[in-house]
mmCIF file of C-alpha atoms in Angstrom:
data_model
loop_
_atom_site.group_PDB
_atom_site.id
_atom_site.type_symbol
_atom_site.label_atom_id
_atom_site.label_comp_id
_atom_site.label_asym_id
_atom_site.label_seq_id
_atom_site.Cartn_x
_atom_site.Cartn_y
_atom_site.Cartn_z
ATOM 1 C CA LYS B 163 0.093 -0.122 -0.112
ATOM 2 C CA SER B 164 1.037 3.168 -0.805
ATOM 3 C CA SER B 165 1.947 5.787 2.489
ATOM 4 C CA GLU B 166 -1.210 7.586 1.720
ATOM 5 C CA ASP B 167 -3.367 4.992 2.000
ATOM 6 C CA GLN B 168 -1.198 4.260 4.943
ATOM 7 C CA GLU B 169 -2.530 7.355 6.252
ATOM 8 C CA ASN B 170 -5.660 7.093 5.736
ATOM 9 C CA LEU B 171 -5.940 3.690 7.525
ATOM 10 C CA PRO B 172 -8.063 3.694 10.912
ATOM 11 C CA PRO B 173 -6.067 3.373 14.604
ATOM 12 C CA PRO B 174 -5.701 0.419 16.337
ATOM 13 C CA PRO B 175 -8.344 -0.463 19.047
ATOM 14 C CA PRO B 176 -7.571 -0.290 21.891
ATOM 15 C CA PRO B 177 -6.225 -3.133 23.752
ATOM 16 C CA PRO B 178 -8.583 -4.786 25.599
ATOM 17 C CA SER B 179 -8.828 -4.357 29.941
ATOM 18 C CA PRO B 180 -7.292 -6.605 32.540
ATOM 19 C CA TYR B 181 -9.281 -8.601 34.196
ATOM 20 C CA TYR B 182 -8.667 -11.823 36.629
ATOM 21 C CA ASP B 183 -8.916 -15.382 35.174
ATOM 22 C CA ASP B 184 -9.868 -17.483 38.213
ATOM 23 C CA ASP B 185 -8.943 -20.488 36.694
ATOM 24 C CA LEU B 186 -5.290 -19.561 36.223
ATOM 25 C CA ALA B 187 -5.548 -17.105 39.139
ATOM 26 C CA GLN B 188 -3.951 -14.626 37.319
ATOM 27 C CA VAL B 189 -4.679 -10.755 35.476
ATOM 28 C CA ARG B 190 -4.680 -11.084 31.860
ATOM 29 C CA GLY B 191 -4.766 -9.023 29.508
ATOM 30 C CA VAL B 192 -1.600 -6.834 27.708
ATOM 31 C CA ALA B 193 0.822 -5.393 30.032
ATOM 32 C CA THR B 194 0.516 -1.310 30.599
ATOM 33 C CA ASP B 195 3.363 0.989 30.774
ATOM 34 C CA GLY B 196 4.718 1.574 34.037
ATOM 35 C CA ARG B 197 7.236 4.110 33.688
ATOM 36 C CA LYS B 198 5.299 7.176 34.379
ATOM 37 C CA GLU B 199 4.360 5.170 37.698
ATOM 38 C CA ARG B 200 7.823 4.148 38.656
ATOM 39 C CA ARG B 201 9.670 7.860 37.814
ATOM 40 C CA GLN B 202 6.460 9.013 40.971
ATOM 41 C CA LEU B 203 7.749 6.146 42.939
ATOM 42 C CA LEU B 204 11.170 7.244 42.704
ATOM 43 C CA SER B 205 10.559 11.013 43.241
ATOM 44 C CA ARG B 206 8.215 10.535 46.349
ATOM 45 C CA LEU B 207 11.426 8.247 47.425
ATOM 46 C CA ALA B 208 13.901 10.544 46.924
ATOM 47 C CA LYS B 209 11.534 13.506 48.660
ATOM 48 C CA SER B 210 11.191 11.189 52.451
ATOM 49 C CA VAL B 211 14.899 11.999 52.727
ATOM 50 C CA LEU B 212 14.939 13.714 55.933
ATOM 51 C CA THR B 213 17.765 16.407 57.042
ATOM 52 C CA THR B 214 19.258 15.874 60.558
ATOM 53 C CA HIS B 215 21.708 18.254 62.341
ATOM 54 C CA ASP B 216 22.307 15.993 65.696
ATOM 55 C CA LYS B 217 25.051 15.239 67.380
ATOM 56 C CA ARG B 218 24.658 12.154 68.629
ATOM 57 C CA LEU B 219 22.458 9.064 67.085
ATOM 58 C CA SER B 220 21.000 6.445 69.780
ATOM 59 C CA SER B 221 18.811 3.801 68.517
ATOM 60 C CA ALA B 222 17.933 0.719 70.066
ATOM 61 C CA SER B 223 17.407 -2.675 67.844
ATOM 62 C CA SER B 224 14.185 -2.895 67.159
ATOM 63 C CA ARG B 225 11.552 -6.031 65.699
ATOM 64 C CA LEU B 226 8.655 -5.087 64.304
ATOM 65 C CA ASP B 227 5.273 -7.046 64.803
ATOM 66 C CA SER B 228 5.465 -9.106 61.301
ATOM 67 C CA LYS B 229 5.514 -12.869 60.763
ATOM 68 C CA ALA B 230 8.514 -14.823 60.314
ATOM 69 C CA ASP B 231 8.759 -14.497 57.138
ATOM 70 C CA GLN B 232 8.388 -11.153 56.698
ATOM 71 C CA CYS B 233 12.017 -9.987 58.882
ATOM 72 C CA LEU B 234 13.323 -6.900 60.601
ATOM 73 C CA ASP B 235 14.328 -3.783 59.968
ATOM 74 C CA CYS B 236 17.635 -3.429 59.179
ATOM 75 C CA ASN B 237 18.082 -1.109 61.866
ATOM 76 C CA PRO B 238 20.621 -2.595 64.410
ATOM 77 C CA GLU B 239 21.457 -1.073 67.576
ATOM 78 C CA HIS B 240 23.870 2.007 67.250
ATOM 79 C CA ASP B 241 25.200 4.706 69.165
ATOM 80 C CA LEU B 242 27.049 7.020 66.774
ATOM 81 C CA GLU B 243 28.870 10.685 67.227
ATOM 82 C CA ARG B 244 28.845 13.043 64.751
ATOM 83 C CA VAL B 245 32.504 14.693 64.434
ATOM 84 C CA GLY B 246 32.533 16.563 61.131
ATOM 85 C CA CYS B 247 31.997 16.759 57.363
ATOM 86 C CA LEU B 248 33.080 15.936 53.596
ATOM 87 C CA GLU B 249 32.103 18.999 51.136
ATOM 88 C CA ALA B 250 32.944 19.169 47.512
ATOM 89 C CA ASP B 251 31.510 21.577 45.083
ATOM 90 C CA LEU B 252 29.512 19.583 42.491
ATOM 91 C CA THR B 253 28.766 22.637 40.487
ATOM 92 C CA VAL B 254 28.529 26.207 40.592
ATOM 93 C CA GLY B 255 26.387 27.278 43.652
ATOM 94 C CA SER B 256 26.138 23.409 44.263
ATOM 95 C CA LYS B 257 27.803 20.942 47.602
ATOM 96 C CA ALA B 258 27.595 18.527 48.742
ATOM 97 C CA ARG B 259 27.426 18.072 52.625
ATOM 98 C CA ILE B 260 27.904 14.561 53.547
ATOM 99 C CA PRO B 261 28.186 14.462 57.751
ATOM 100 C CA LEU B 262 30.718 12.018 59.355
ATOM 101 C CA TRP B 263 29.822 9.419 62.629
ATOM 102 C CA ILE B 264 32.052 7.302 64.628
ATOM 103 C CA GLU B 265 31.236 4.766 67.295
ATOM 104 C CA ARG B 266 30.567 6.535 70.858
ATOM 105 C CA ARG B 267 31.716 3.452 72.640
ATOM 106 C CA TYR B 268 35.302 2.997 71.103
ATOM 107 C CA ARG B 269 35.264 6.268 70.149
ATOM 108 C CA GLY B 270 38.782 6.589 70.098
ATOM 109 C CA SER B 271 39.670 3.859 67.280
ATOM 110 C CA SER B 272 36.594 4.743 65.084
ATOM 111 C CA LEU B 273 38.483 8.112 65.014
ATOM 112 C CA GLN B 274 41.337 6.872 64.210
ATOM 113 C CA ARG B 275 40.396 4.546 61.044
ATOM 114 C CA LEU B 276 38.159 7.622 60.116
ATOM 115 C CA ARG B 277 41.092 9.339 60.199
ATOM 116 C CA ASP B 278 43.435 6.864 58.273
ATOM 117 C CA SER B 279 40.507 6.449 56.310
ATOM 118 C CA ALA B 280 40.881 10.094 54.683
ATOM 119 C CA THR B 281 44.032 9.864 55.017
ATOM 120 C CA ARG B 282 44.757 7.142 51.993
ATOM 121 C CA GLY B 283 42.332 8.708 50.028
ATOM 122 C CA ILE B 284 38.888 5.857 50.968
ATOM 123 C CA LEU B 285 36.610 8.572 52.327
ATOM 124 C CA PRO B 286 36.986 10.962 49.641
ATOM 125 C CA LYS B 287 35.974 7.998 46.994
ATOM 126 C CA PHE B 288 33.180 6.841 49.470
ATOM 127 C CA GLY B 289 31.744 10.325 49.240
ATOM 128 C CA GLY B 290 32.428 10.220 45.442
ATOM 129 C CA LEU B 291 30.249 7.260 45.125
ATOM 130 C CA LEU B 292 27.560 8.276 47.747
ATOM 131 C CA ILE B 293 27.288 11.047 45.276
ATOM 132 C CA THR B 294 27.114 9.347 42.190
ATOM 133 C CA LEU B 295 24.364 7.428 43.719
ATOM 134 C CA SER B 296 22.737 10.064 45.577
ATOM 135 C CA ASN B 297 22.097 11.819 41.812
ATOM 136 C CA LEU B 298 21.502 8.584 39.819
ATOM 137 C CA PHE B 299 18.363 8.289 43.110
ATOM 138 C CA GLU B 300 17.011 11.997 42.733
ATOM 139 C CA VAL B 301 18.627 12.332 46.792
ATOM 140 C CA PRO B 302 19.506 15.469 47.280
ATOM 141 C CA THR B 303 23.378 15.394 48.734
ATOM 142 C CA PHE B 304 23.478 18.103 51.390
ATOM 143 C CA ASP B 305 23.018 16.749 54.602
ATOM 144 C CA ARG B 306 20.711 13.820 53.574
ATOM 145 C CA VAL B 307 23.098 11.160 53.092
ATOM 146 C CA HIS B 308 25.702 10.500 55.368
ATOM 147 C CA ILE B 309 29.269 8.110 56.392
ATOM 148 C CA PHE B 310 29.149 6.127 59.247
ATOM 149 C CA GLU B 311 32.430 4.061 61.089
ATOM 150 C CA GLU B 312 31.433 1.465 62.591
ATOM 151 C CA ASP B 313 32.986 -1.791 63.161
ATOM 152 C CA THR B 314 30.386 -4.163 62.114
ATOM 153 C CA GLN B 315 28.412 -6.232 59.553
ATOM 154 C CA THR B 316 25.886 -3.351 59.064
ATOM 155 C CA VAL B 317 26.070 -2.165 55.419
ATOM 156 C CA ALA B 318 23.639 0.590 56.212
ATOM 157 C CA PHE B 319 20.564 2.103 57.506
ATOM 158 C CA ASN B 320 17.851 3.808 57.243
ATOM 159 C CA GLY B 321 17.474 6.053 59.908
ATOM 160 C CA GLY B 322 15.222 8.816 58.132
ATOM 161 C CA ALA B 323 18.205 10.072 56.422
ATOM 162 C CA LEU B 324 20.557 7.419 54.509
ATOM 163 C CA PHE B 325 23.644 5.865 56.619
ATOM 164 C CA PHE B 326 26.489 4.348 55.045
ATOM 165 C CA ASN B 327 29.692 2.266 56.524
ATOM 166 C CA LEU B 328 32.394 3.488 55.894
ATOM 167 C CA ARG B 329 33.852 0.681 57.469
ATOM 168 C CA TYR B 330 32.100 -1.872 55.091
ATOM 169 C CA PHE B 331 33.239 -0.541 51.716
ATOM 170 C CA GLU B 332 37.253 -0.312 52.997
ATOM 171 C CA THR B 333 36.649 -4.176 54.465
ATOM 172 C CA GLU B 334 35.616 -5.277 51.350
ATOM 173 C CA ALA B 335 38.068 -2.956 48.937
ATOM 174 C CA HIS B 336 35.747 -1.190 47.362
ATOM 175 C CA ALA B 337 37.515 1.725 46.634
ATOM 176 C CA GLU B 338 39.893 0.149 44.015
ATOM 177 C CA HIS B 339 37.250 -1.086 42.011
ATOM 178 C CA TRP B 340 34.807 1.440 40.441
ATOM 179 C CA GLU B 341 32.417 -0.650 38.968
ATOM 180 C CA ASP B 342 32.043 -3.332 41.778
ATOM 181 C CA ALA B 343 31.802 -0.856 44.237
ATOM 182 C CA LEU B 344 29.116 1.054 42.616
ATOM 183 C CA SER B 345 26.682 -2.302 41.947
ATOM 184 C CA PHE B 346 27.380 -2.871 45.482
ATOM 185 C CA TRP B 347 26.159 0.222 47.154
ATOM 186 C CA LEU B 348 23.317 0.483 43.984
ATOM 187 C CA ILE B 349 21.591 -2.204 45.726
ATOM 188 C CA SER B 350 22.353 -1.119 49.190
ATOM 189 C CA PHE B 351 20.800 2.612 48.718
ATOM 190 C CA ALA B 352 17.973 1.504 47.263
ATOM 191 C CA HIS B 353 17.646 -1.133 49.187
ATOM 192 C CA GLU B 354 17.392 1.450 51.937
ATOM 193 C CA LEU B 355 15.818 4.295 49.941
ATOM 194 C CA ALA B 356 12.774 1.619 49.841
ATOM 195 C CA HIS B 357 12.144 1.412 53.741
ATOM 196 C CA PHE B 358 10.416 4.938 53.197
ATOM 197 C CA GLU B 359 7.806 2.591 51.326
ATOM 198 C CA SER B 360 7.992 -0.068 54.199
ATOM 199 C CA PRO B 361 9.082 -0.886 57.555
ATOM 200 C CA LEU B 362 9.493 -4.431 56.905
ATOM 201 C CA HIS B 363 10.949 -6.865 53.771
ATOM 202 C CA ASP B 364 7.414 -7.024 52.727
ATOM 203 C CA ARG B 365 6.060 -7.421 48.813
ATOM 204 C CA ARG B 366 5.201 -3.830 49.466
ATOM 205 C CA HIS B 367 8.996 -2.986 50.275
ATOM 206 C CA GLY B 368 10.806 -5.404 47.496
ATOM 207 C CA ARG B 369 8.867 -3.826 44.929
ATOM 208 C CA ALA B 370 9.534 -0.546 45.972
ATOM 209 C CA MET B 371 13.293 -1.746 45.508
ATOM 210 C CA GLU B 372 12.273 -3.300 42.497
ATOM 211 C CA ASN B 373 11.051 -0.227 40.749
ATOM 212 C CA ALA B 374 13.219 2.738 41.631
ATOM 213 C CA GLN B 375 15.997 0.718 40.384
ATOM 214 C CA ARG B 376 13.727 0.713 37.009
ATOM 215 C CA ALA B 377 13.534 4.243 37.267
ATOM 216 C CA MET B 378 17.233 5.021 37.845
ATOM 217 C CA LEU B 379 19.412 2.428 35.467
ATOM 218 C CA PRO B 380 19.190 3.651 31.789
ATOM 219 C CA ASN B 381 21.072 6.705 33.988
ATOM 220 C CA LEU B 382 23.626 4.209 34.776
ATOM 221 C CA PRO B 383 26.239 3.431 31.514
ATOM 222 C CA ALA B 384 26.423 7.534 32.286
ATOM 223 C CA ALA B 385 27.351 7.183 35.970
ATOM 224 C CA LEU B 386 29.999 4.273 34.871
ATOM 225 C CA ASN B 387 31.883 6.494 32.667
ATOM 226 C CA ARG B 388 31.556 9.060 36.163
ATOM 227 C CA PRO B 389 34.033 6.852 39.021
ATOM 228 C CA TRP B 390 34.220 8.456 41.868
ATOM 229 C CA GLY B 391 31.182 11.406 41.487
ATOM 230 C CA ARG B 392 33.507 13.120 38.698
ATOM 231 C CA ARG B 393 31.803 15.804 37.387
ATOM 232 C CA SER B 394 29.792 16.214 33.633
ATOM 233 C CA ASP B 395 33.377 18.053 32.147
ATOM 234 C CA GLY B 396 35.730 15.308 33.459
ATOM 235 C CA THR B 397 37.018 17.069 36.277
ATOM 236 C CA GLU B 398 37.534 14.841 39.910
ATOM 237 C CA LEU B 399 35.797 16.735 43.210
ATOM 238 C CA HIS B 400 38.002 18.021 45.664
ATOM 239 C CA TRP B 401 36.799 17.114 48.709
ATOM 240 C CA THR B 402 36.653 18.637 52.264
ATOM 241 C CA ILE B 403 37.109 17.428 55.455
ATOM 242 C CA ARG B 404 35.851 19.830 58.070
ATOM 243 C CA GLU B 405 36.119 18.023 62.172
ATOM 244 C CA GLU B 406 33.657 19.509 64.647
#
């Protein structure tokens, strides 16, 4: 057929509405385009991340009222003290500030490990990684994403703001491998962000985590090509550590 004939063709009929098939126990019909809803979900989760200016964070381990297979919240007991922040200029008029926390009970050794990590360039790399992840998940990078130094198995937790363990980053030698680091901590970032949808490890949490990752994945290739938070022009971030 000619292009003129094709232009005169009637539009295709709309897809049938989804319906529930009792025999198969499943919803039947053409899948809907969920891209807009996923973007809205990611935006809502990102806006849920809070700032905090507290100097101490103390939280007892808690067991939520849930079924045995739903798990607990992933915020075990912490007793942390804020000792400073990590700052960098991202673009003209845009600054990142990441608060730094250490264990209170083992204050001396925790503070020394933090300073050693800064001297060896590991702390700035972790900061650059968190800047990249914050941008991917649309979370502002001023006092909403935090670094804590704690000699435990805790990778990260959601305390209203998002907290990520420098000790874990260093122990797994992620500072040596950008791709490994981004892949590992991307999952942790999405996991903690999804706890704004549900405090449990239930279906709502799992769905929020999956859809948040689907919403940000188109931007992942560009992030992989800008290791440790490099700017779009390829220049590196210059971090300043301010002790409080």
